[in-house]
mmCIF file of N, CA and C in Angstrom:
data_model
loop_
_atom_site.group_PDB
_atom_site.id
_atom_site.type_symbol
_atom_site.label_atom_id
_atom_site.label_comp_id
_atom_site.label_asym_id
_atom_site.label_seq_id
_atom_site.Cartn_x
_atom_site.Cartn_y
_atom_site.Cartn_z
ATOM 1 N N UNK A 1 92.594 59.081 69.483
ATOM 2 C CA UNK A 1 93.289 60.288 69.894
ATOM 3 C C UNK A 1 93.786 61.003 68.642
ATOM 4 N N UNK A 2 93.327 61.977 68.203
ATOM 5 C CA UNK A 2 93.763 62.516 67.546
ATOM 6 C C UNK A 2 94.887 63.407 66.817
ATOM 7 N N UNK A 3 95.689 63.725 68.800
ATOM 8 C CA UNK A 3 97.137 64.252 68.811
ATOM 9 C C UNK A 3 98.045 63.175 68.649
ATOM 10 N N UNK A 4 97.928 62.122 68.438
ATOM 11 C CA UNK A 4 99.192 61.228 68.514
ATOM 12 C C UNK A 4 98.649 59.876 69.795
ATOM 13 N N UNK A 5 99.820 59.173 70.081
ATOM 14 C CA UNK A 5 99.553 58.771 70.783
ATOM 15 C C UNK A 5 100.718 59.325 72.440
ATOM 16 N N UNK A 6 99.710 58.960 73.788
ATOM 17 C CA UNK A 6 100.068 59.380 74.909
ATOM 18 C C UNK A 6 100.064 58.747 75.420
ATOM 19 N N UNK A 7 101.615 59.004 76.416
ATOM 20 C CA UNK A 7 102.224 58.220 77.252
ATOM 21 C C UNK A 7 100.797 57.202 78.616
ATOM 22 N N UNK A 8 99.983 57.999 78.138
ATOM 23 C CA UNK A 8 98.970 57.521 79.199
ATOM 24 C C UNK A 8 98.182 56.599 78.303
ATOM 25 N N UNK A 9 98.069 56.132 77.174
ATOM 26 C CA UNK A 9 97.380 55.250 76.265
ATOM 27 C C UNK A 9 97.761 53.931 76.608
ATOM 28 N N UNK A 10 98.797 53.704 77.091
ATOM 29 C CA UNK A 10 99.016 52.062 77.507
ATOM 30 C C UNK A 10 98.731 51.996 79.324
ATOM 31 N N UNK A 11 98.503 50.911 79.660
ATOM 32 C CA UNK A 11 98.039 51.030 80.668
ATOM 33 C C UNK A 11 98.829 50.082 81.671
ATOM 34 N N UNK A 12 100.012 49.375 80.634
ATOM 35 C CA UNK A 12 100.872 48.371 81.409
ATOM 36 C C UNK A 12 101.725 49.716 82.571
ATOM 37 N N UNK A 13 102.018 50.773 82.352
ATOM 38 C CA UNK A 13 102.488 51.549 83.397
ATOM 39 C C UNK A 13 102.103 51.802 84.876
ATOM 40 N N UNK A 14 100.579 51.444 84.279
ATOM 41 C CA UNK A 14 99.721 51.797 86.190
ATOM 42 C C UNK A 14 99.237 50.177 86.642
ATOM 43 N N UNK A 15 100.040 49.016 85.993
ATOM 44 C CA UNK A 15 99.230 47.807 86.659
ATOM 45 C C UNK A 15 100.505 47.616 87.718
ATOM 46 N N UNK A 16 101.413 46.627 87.817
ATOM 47 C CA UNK A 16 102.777 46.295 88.425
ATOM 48 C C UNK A 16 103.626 46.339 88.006
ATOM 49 N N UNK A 17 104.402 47.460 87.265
ATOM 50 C CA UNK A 17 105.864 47.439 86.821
ATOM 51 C C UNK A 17 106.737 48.298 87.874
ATOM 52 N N UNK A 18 106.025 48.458 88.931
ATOM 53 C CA UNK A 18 107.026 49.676 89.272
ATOM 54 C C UNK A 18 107.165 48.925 90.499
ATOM 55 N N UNK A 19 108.513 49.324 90.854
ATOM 56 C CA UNK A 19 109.056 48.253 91.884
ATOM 57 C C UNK A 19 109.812 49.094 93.427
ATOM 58 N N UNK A 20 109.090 51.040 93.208
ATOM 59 C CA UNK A 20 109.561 51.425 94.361
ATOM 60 C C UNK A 20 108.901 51.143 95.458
ATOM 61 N N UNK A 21 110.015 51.506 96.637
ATOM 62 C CA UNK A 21 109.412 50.999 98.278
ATOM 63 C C UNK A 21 107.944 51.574 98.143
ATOM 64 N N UNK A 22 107.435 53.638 97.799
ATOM 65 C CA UNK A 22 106.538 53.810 98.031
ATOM 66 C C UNK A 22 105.407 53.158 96.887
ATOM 67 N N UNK A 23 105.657 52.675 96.174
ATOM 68 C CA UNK A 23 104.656 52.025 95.416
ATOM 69 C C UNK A 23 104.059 50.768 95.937
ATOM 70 N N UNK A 24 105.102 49.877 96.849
ATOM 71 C CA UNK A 24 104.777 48.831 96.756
ATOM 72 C C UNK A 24 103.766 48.714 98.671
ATOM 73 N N UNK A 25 104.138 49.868 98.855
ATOM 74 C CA UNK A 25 103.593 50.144 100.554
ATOM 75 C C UNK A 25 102.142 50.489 99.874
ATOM 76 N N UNK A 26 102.130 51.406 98.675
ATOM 77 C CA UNK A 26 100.594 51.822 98.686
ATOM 78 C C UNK A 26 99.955 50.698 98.238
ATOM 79 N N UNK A 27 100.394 49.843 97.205
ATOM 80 C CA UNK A 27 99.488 48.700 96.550
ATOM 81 C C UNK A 27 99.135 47.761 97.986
ATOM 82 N N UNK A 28 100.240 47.254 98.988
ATOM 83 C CA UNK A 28 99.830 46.411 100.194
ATOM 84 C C UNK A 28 99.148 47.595 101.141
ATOM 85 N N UNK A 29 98.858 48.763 100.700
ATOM 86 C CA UNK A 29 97.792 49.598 101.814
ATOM 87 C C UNK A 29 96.347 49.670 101.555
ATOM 88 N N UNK A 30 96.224 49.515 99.755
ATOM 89 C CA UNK A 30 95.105 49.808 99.136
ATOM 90 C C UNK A 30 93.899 48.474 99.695
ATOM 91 N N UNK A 31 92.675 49.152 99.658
ATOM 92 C CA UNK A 31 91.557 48.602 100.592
ATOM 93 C C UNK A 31 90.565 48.858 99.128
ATOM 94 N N UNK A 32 89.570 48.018 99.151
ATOM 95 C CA UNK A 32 88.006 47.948 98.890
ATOM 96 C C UNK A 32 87.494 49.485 98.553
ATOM 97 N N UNK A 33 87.715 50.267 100.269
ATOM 98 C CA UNK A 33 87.410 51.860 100.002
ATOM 99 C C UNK A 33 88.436 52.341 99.737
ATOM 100 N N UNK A 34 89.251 52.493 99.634
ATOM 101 C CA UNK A 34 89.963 53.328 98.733
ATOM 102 C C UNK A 34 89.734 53.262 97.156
ATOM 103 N N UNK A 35 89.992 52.031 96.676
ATOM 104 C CA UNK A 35 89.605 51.524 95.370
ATOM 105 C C UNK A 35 88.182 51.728 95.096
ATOM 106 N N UNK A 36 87.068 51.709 95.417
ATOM 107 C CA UNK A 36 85.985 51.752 95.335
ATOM 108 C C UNK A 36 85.667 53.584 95.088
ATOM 109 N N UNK A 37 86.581 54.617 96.077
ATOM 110 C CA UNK A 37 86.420 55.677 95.953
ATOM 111 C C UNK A 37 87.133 56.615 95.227
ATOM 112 N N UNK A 38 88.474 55.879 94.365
ATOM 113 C CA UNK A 38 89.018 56.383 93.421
ATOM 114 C C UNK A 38 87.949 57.602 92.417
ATOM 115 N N UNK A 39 88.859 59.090 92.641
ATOM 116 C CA UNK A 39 88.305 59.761 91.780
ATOM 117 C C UNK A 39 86.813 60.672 92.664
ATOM 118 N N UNK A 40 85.849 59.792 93.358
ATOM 119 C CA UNK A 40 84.849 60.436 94.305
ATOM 120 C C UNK A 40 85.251 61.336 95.366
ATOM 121 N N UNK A 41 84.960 62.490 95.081
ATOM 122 C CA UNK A 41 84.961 63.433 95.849
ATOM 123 C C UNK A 41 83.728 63.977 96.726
ATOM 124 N N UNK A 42 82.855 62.967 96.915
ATOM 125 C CA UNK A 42 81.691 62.745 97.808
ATOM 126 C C UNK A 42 82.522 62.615 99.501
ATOM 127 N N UNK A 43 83.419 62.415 99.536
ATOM 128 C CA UNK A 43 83.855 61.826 101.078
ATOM 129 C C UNK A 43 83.403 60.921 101.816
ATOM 130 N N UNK A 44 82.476 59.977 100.991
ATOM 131 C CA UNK A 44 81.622 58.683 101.551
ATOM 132 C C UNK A 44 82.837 57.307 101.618
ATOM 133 N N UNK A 45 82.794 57.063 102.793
ATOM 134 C CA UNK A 45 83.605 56.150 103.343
ATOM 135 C C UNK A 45 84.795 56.167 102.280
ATOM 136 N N UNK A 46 86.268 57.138 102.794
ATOM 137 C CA UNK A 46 86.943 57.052 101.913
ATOM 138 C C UNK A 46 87.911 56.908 103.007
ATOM 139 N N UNK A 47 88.551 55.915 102.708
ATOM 140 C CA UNK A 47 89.636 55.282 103.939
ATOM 141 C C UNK A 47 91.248 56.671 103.936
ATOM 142 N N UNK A 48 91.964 57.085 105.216
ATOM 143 C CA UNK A 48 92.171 57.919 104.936
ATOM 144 C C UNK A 48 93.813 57.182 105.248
ATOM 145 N N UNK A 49 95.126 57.117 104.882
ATOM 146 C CA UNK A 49 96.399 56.372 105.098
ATOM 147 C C UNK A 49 97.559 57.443 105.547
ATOM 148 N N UNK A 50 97.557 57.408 106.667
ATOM 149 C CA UNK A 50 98.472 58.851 107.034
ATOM 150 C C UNK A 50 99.996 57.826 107.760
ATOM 151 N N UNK A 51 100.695 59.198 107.711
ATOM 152 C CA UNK A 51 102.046 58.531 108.562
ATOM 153 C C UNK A 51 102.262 59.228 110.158
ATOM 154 N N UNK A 52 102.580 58.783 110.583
ATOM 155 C CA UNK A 52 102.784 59.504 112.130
ATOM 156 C C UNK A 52 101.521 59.812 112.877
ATOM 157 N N UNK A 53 101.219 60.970 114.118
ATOM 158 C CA UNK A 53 100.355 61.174 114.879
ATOM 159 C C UNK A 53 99.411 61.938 113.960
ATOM 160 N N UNK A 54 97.903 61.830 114.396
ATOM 161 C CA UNK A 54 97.483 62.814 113.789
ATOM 162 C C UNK A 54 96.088 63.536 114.780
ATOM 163 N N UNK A 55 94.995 63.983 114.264
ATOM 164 C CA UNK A 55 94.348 64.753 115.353
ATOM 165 C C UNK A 55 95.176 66.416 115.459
ATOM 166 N N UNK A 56 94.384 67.201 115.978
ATOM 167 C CA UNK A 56 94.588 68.703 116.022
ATOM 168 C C UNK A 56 95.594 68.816 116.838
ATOM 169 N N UNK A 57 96.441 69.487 116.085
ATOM 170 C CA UNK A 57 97.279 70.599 117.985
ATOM 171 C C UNK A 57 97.358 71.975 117.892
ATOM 172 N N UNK A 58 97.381 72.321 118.898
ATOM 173 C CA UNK A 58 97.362 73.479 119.438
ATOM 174 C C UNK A 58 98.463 73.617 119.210
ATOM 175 N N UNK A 59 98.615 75.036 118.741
ATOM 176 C CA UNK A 59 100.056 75.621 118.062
ATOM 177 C C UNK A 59 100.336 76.553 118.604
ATOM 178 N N UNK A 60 101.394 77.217 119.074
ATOM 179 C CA UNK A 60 101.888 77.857 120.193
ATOM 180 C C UNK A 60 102.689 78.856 119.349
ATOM 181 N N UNK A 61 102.454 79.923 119.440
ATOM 182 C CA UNK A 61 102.629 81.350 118.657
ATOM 183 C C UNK A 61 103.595 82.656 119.417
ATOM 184 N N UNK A 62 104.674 82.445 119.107
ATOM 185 C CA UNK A 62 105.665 83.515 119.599
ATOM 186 C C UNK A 62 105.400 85.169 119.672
ATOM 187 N N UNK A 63 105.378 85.967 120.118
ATOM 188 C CA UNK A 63 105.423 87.270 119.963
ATOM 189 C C UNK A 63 105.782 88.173 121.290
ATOM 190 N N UNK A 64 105.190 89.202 120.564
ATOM 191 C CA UNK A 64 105.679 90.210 121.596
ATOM 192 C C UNK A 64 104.557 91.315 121.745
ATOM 193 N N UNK A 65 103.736 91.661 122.990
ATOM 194 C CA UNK A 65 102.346 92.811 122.828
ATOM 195 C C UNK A 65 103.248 93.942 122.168
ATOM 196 N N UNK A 66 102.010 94.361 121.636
ATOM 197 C CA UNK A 66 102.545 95.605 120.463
ATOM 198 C C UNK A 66 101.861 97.136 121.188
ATOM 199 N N UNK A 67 100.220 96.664 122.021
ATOM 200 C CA UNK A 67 99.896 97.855 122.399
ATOM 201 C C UNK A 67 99.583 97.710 123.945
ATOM 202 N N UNK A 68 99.713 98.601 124.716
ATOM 203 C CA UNK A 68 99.030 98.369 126.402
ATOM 204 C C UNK A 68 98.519 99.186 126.857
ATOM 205 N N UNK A 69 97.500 99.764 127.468
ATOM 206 C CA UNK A 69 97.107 100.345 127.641
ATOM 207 C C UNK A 69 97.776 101.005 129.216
ATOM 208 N N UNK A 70 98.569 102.494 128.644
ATOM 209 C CA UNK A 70 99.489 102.711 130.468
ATOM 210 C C UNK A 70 98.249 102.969 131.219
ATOM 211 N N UNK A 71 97.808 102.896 132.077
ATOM 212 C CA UNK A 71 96.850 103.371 132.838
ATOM 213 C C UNK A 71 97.363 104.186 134.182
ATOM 214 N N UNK A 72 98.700 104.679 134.026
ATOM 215 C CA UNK A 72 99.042 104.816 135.392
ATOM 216 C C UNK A 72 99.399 106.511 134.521
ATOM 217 N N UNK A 73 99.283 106.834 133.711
ATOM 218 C CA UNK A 73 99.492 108.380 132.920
ATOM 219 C C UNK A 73 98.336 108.320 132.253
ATOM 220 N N UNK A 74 97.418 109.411 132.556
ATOM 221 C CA UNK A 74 95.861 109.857 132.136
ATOM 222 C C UNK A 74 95.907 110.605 130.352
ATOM 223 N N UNK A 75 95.318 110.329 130.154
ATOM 224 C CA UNK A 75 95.573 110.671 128.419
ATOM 225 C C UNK A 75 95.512 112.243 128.399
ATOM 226 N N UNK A 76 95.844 112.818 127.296
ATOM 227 C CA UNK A 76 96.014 114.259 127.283
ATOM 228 C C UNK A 76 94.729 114.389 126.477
ATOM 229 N N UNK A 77 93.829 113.775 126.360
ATOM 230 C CA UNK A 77 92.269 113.898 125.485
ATOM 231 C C UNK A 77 91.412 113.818 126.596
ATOM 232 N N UNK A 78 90.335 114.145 126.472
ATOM 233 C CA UNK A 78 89.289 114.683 126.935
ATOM 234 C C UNK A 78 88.024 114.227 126.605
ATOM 235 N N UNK A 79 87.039 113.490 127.134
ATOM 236 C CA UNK A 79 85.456 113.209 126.091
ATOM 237 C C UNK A 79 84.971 114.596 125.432
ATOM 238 N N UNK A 80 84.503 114.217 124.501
ATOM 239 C CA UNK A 80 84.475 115.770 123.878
ATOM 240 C C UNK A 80 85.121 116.275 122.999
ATOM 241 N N UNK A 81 86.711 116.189 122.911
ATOM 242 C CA UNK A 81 87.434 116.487 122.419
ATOM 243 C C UNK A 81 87.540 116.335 120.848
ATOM 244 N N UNK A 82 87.923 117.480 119.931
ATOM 245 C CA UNK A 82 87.908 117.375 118.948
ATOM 246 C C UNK A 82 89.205 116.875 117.726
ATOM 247 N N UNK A 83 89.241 115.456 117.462
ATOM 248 C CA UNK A 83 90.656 115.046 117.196
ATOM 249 C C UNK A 83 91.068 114.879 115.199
ATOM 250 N N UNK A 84 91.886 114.332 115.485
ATOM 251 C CA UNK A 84 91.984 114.043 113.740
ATOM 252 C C UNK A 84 93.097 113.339 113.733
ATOM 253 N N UNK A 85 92.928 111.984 112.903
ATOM 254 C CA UNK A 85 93.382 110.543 112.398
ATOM 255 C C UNK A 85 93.550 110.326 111.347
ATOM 256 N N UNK A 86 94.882 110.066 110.546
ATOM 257 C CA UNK A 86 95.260 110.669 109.438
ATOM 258 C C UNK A 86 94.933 109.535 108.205
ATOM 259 N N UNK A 87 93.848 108.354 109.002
ATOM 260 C CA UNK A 87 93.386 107.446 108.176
ATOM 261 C C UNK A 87 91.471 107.898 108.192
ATOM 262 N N UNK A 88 91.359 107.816 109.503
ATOM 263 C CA UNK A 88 90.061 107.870 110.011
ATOM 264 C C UNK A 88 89.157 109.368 109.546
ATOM 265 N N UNK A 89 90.120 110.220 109.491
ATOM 266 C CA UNK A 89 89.697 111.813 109.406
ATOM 267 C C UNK A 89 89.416 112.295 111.179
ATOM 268 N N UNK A 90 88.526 113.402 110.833
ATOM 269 C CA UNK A 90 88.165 114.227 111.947
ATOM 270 C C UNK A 90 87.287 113.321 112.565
ATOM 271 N N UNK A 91 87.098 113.629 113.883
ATOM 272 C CA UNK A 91 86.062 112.889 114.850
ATOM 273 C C UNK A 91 86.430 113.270 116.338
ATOM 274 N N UNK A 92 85.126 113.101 117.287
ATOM 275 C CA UNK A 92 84.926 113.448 118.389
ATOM 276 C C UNK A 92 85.324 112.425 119.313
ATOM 277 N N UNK A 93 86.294 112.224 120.267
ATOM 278 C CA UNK A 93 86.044 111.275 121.341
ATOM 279 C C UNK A 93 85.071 111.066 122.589
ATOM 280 N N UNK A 94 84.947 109.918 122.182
ATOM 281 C CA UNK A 94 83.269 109.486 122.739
ATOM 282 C C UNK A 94 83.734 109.033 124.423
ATOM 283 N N UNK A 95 84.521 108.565 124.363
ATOM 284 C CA UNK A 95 85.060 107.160 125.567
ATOM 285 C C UNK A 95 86.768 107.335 125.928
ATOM 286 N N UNK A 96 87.084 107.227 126.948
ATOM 287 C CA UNK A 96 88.661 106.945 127.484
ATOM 288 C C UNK A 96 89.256 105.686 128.303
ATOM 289 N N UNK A 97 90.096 104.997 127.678
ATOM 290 C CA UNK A 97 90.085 103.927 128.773
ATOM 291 C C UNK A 97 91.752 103.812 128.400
ATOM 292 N N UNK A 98 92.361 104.630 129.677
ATOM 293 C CA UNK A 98 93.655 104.301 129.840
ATOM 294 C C UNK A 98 94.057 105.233 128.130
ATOM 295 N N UNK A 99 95.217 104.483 127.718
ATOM 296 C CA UNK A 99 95.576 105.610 126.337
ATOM 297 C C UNK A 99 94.689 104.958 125.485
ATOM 298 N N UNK A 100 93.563 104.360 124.890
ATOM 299 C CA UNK A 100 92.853 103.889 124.184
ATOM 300 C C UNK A 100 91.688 104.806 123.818
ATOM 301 N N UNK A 101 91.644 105.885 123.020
ATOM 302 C CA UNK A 101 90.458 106.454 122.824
ATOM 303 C C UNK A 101 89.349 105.796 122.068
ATOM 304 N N UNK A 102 87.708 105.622 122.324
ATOM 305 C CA UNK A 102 86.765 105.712 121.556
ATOM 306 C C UNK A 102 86.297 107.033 120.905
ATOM 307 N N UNK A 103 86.713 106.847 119.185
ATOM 308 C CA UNK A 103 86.487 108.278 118.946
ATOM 309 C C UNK A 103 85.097 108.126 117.830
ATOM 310 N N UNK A 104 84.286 108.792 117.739
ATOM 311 C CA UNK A 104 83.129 108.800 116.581
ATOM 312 C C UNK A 104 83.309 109.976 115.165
ATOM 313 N N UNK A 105 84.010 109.041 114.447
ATOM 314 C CA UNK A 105 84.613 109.830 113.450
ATOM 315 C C UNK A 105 83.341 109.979 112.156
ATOM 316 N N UNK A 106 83.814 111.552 111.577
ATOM 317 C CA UNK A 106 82.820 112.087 110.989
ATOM 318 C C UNK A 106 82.203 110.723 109.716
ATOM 319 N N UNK A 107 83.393 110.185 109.103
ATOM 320 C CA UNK A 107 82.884 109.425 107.969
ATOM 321 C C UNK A 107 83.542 107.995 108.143
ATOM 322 N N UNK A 108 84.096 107.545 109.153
ATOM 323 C CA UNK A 108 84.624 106.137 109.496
ATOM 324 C C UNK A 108 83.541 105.336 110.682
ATOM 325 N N UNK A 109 82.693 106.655 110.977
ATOM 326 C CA UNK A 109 82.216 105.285 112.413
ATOM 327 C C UNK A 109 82.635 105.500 113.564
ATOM 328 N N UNK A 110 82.740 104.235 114.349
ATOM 329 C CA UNK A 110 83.424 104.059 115.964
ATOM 330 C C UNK A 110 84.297 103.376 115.443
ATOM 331 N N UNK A 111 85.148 104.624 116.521
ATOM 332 C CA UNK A 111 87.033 103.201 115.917
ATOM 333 C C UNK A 111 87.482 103.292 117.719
ATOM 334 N N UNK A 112 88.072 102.475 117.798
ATOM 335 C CA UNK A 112 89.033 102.685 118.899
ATOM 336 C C UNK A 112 90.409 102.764 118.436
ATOM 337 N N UNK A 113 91.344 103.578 119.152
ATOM 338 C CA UNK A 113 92.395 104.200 118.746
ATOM 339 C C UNK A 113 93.224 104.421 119.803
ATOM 340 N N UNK A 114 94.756 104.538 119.993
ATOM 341 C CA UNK A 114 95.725 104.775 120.631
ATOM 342 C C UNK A 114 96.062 106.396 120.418
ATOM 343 N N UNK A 115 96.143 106.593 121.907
ATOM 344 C CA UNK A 115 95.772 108.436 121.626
ATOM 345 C C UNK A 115 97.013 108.707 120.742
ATOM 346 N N UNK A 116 98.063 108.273 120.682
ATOM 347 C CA UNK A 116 99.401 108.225 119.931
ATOM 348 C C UNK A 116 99.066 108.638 118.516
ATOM 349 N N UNK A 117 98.165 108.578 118.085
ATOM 350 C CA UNK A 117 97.663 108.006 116.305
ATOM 351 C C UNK A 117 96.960 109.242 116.056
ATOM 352 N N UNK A 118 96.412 109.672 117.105
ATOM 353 C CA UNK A 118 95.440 111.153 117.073
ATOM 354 C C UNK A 118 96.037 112.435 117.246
ATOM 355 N N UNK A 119 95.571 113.367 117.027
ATOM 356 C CA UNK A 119 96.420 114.798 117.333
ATOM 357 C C UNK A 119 94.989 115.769 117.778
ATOM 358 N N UNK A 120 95.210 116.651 118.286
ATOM 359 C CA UNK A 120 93.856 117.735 118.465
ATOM 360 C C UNK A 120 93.797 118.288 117.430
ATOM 361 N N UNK A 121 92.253 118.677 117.087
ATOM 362 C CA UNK A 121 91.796 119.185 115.624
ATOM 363 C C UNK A 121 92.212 120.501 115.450
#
């Protein structure tokens, strides 16, 4: 070594000097595959030592709907209609469903949109 010597040059540190609970749970956990796969990042039989339950869950996500479509008040747009979207630009509405316009905008495409977001051109 040319920098000196490093704390990692002796090797009495990683055999049995260390005498914590989690040290001494992993040395009575360590297996054949584990030891055998030290360092392999192949994932070939690499024994895996977890604590508690494990397997997937389904995670259950709080909120609140942000958009709905009223369907019981008819939109003030029209198919046909000539609108403008102050992200989207100018464009024609193609489709109506409830306040949800399909509009075919000159340089964005098909967007669907909340007539809220649109104004007449």
């Amino acid at each position: 070594n040319p920098y000196g010597q490093s704390r990692f040059d002796k090797q009495e540190p990683f055999q049995n000097s260390y005498s914590t609970p989690g040290w001494k749970r992993a040395q009575a956990n360590k297996t054949d595959a584990t030891r055998d796969n030290w360092g392999n990042r192949s994932g070939h039989a690499v024994e895996r030592i977890g604590y508690g339950e494990s397997g997937p869950r389904a995670k259950t996500i709080d909120g609140e709907l942000v958009a709905k479509s009223t369907t019981s008040e008819p939109s003030r747009f029209s198919v046909g209609d000539r609108v403008f979207h102050m992200k989207f630009g100018n464009g024609n509405v193609s489709a109506i469903e409830g306040n949800k316009l399909t509009i075919d905008f000159d340089r964005a495409g098909q967007k669907r949109v909340l007539d809220g977001f649109v104004e007449k051109a």
